[in-house]
Amino acid sequence: MSARREDTRRRLFHAAVSLIAEQGFGATSVDQIAERAGVAKGTVYYNFGGKTELFTALLAWGISRLAEEMRAAAEAAPSGTALTEVLRAELAFIGEHEAFARLLVSEAWQTNQAWYATVQQIRNEAISVIGAVLDTAARRGSVPATLDTGVASSALFGMVLTVALDWRTLQPERPMEEIHAILVQLAQGMVSR
Amino acid sequence: MSARREDTRRRLFHAAVSLIAEQGFGATSVDQIAERAGVAKGTVYYNFGGKTELFTALLAWGISRLAEEMRAAAEAAPSGTALTEVLRAELAFIGEHEAFARLLVSEAWQTNQAWYATVQQIRNEAISVIGAVLDTAARRGSVPATLDTGVASSALFGMVLTVALDWRTLQPERPMEEIHAILVQLAQGMVSR
Amino acid sequence: MSARREDTRRRLFHAAVSLIAEQGFGATSVDQIAERAGVAKGTVYYNFGGKTELFTALLAWGISRLAEEMRAAAEAAPSGTALTEVLRAELAFIGEHEAFARLLVSEAWQTNQAWYATVQQIRNEAISVIGAVLDTAARRGSVPATLDTGVASSALFGMVLTVALDWRTLQPERPMEEIHAILVQLAQGMVSR
Amino acid sequence: MSARREDTRRRLFHAAVSLIAEQGFGATSVDQIAERAGVAKGTVYYNFGGKTELFTALLAWGISRLAEEMRAAAEAAPSGTALTEVLRAELAFIGEHEAFARLLVSEAWQTNQAWYATVQQIRNEAISVIGAVLDTAARRGSVPATLDTGVASSALFGMVLTVALDWRTLQPERPMEEIHAILVQLAQGMVSR
DNA sequence: CATGAATGAGGCTTCATTCAT
DNA sequence: TATGAATGAAGCCTCATTCAT
């Protein structure tokens, strides 16, 4: 793939993320995406085949990155701090990619969508990173063995997502560390014995 | 307002809720709503003024009901069980109005929408019910005085929403009480001293 | 016909004239007419049968009044001043019923309209008042016998209409007498020997 | 702009002029315009943005042409015949573009229209051509210095318009020269000393 | 590799008219 | 005599997609 094409795809990606996050998928037109990317309309089709495909690629790319950053944080964390670091990674990702996060929330729970399977599959990747951390902790005895780690990891994921978006919406001036500290406090109570 | 008109509005309301929940707002046409309600298309405009207005009314109605049921649960709860009962009310509402809940999640964090203010305002109503419960508990000393109850109530609300939708999506056969028990266990740890 | 009905019809008439003059026939809805008249929509149909019929009645009524006032002015005029007085009557009518005059101009030359025949017929009534004055003057020798009085009366009618509307639009502060004086000056030159 | 697009725009223009002139603006649908132009409906919007914009462009184009032809006639006229030639140009234009002329009369005095400013501005262009001729004549002493040339030019413009449309409507078999001769006779009297 | 003119299905909305009360 | 809820045909407009260049 040529460097030019690579660049075009990147610009389309960026334009689409920001627009869809602002307005939603349905309200965003291919015209708008092309205009914000600075290319002609046909270029969208040449590069992605269609609006839906562009969107699916977008979601997959974004959730993969989220999962990767969470996984990297878990692996790099000093012993005993994995959960803290994973939550920080999720919070930081949302803070940095607020537009994408809104997009994810808007579309992730919509059944009857072309990309539902994609979203569900990759969302589980992210959640399973948390699940793995909890399972490890359970084996070490630092969380109750009776905890349903599947539900708990989904709960943690959703809690962070909700709090993070409320943070960006209602109190964007608060530093991330402050929010992170509260989340860690809540999470520790939730899962610690 | 005549009884006939009252009835027509009710039928349009029901038709719109079910359709939008199934397909989302954008994918639902006024034609479909009118057809399912058994009226002519123009009647939608005569009664609600437009698709957006109908949808705004819909959201307001639904979120109000959610907040009311949570508030009623809090007030009726025996001493010391308020949080447990409020979470049950939220979980039950989502279980019973799954379609509406998906709709709510899809639209609640979308800025630049006509109904953003409406959603935000009434969503806060629901969250503040949890906040009030936590504040009361804080005064009684059963939760740490240092807890940021604003963030905590948002966290609890989002946790329940996420878990509930995952429950309906992935494990709908599990009884609600089982999910509720896990949530209460998580919530107790989150906020108890 | 009852006094109540009479009143209702009058109010509908008035509402329709002002609205149609402001916006044109096509852009004026029955809803607007009913609202400005302070009656329900159905009342329009009860009293006039339809939008077109209301409009036709409107035009007929207005042009008849214009013709009558011009004819009355001609008959009441001292010898030799008939033309002066007829033009004054036309100018005064337009000044007083500006809305109706705009309406007349907008619709009078539109072929393919339901009311075309009505308008044409009654417009000729007005023009023929001028024609009669000119014919009388021709017999008395105060206008050239070679003058085509048919064309001349149409020219005079149109001249007054155009000037009057420009007066109301562009220089409404000028007194009518001033405009009338100019028109008489022009008209005298046009037709006098 | 591509040649293809240029051609499409021209065809839409012609289709719109003929249709609107036949039926009026309100009664002409975008469907009809597209069909007569031999393009798809969307093409109207791609090229003009909407029905109103197409119409505004249309009016501007037509009135400009009228003003231009009148101005050209004034400039080309042998000394002392400017008024005669300008009136002939106006009469000829109306005779050749009867449809457009009806359209102009219908819309020119309608306040509260999107294109009101456009029409008014360019209509004044046409009238001011007559005004300039009168002013020149006044300086040469061939018309009374006391004449209000502003009102007089508006009067002449309206006179010709009225007479021309009545000619086309009621006596289309009469040759233009005959009508022109009468108009000149009337106009000479109006303004000559 | 990219463009942008053109398409036409499909959506939202308006509004003259009807009719049961 | 008047009302106003309901209708549905008809209109305007959007937009994902195609394709010749």
Coordinates of C-alpha atoms in Angstrom, one line a residue, chain A residues 15-25 27-28 36 99 102-103, chain B residues 109-113:
Chain A
A15 CA -12.6 12.6 10.1
A16 CA -15.1 9.8 10.6
V17 CA -14.3 9.2 14.2
S18 CA -14.8 12.9 15.2
L19 CA -17.9 13.4 13.1
I20 CA -19.6 10.2 14.2
A21 CA -18.8 10.9 17.8
E22 CA -20.3 14.3 17.5
Q23 CA -23.5 13.4 15.7
G24 CA -23.8 9.6 15.7
F25 CA -23.5 7.2 12.8
A27 CA -26.6 11.6 11.2
T28 CA -23.1 11.6 9.7
R36 CA -13.5 17.0 6.8
A99 CA -15.0 11.2 20.6
R102 CA -19.0 8.4 22.9
L103 CA -19.2 6.6 19.6
Chain B
W109 CA -24.1 10.4 25.7
Q110 CA -24.6 11.9 22.3
T111 CA -23.9 15.6 22.3
N112 CA -25.3 17.8 19.5
Q113 CA -28.7 16.2 19.6

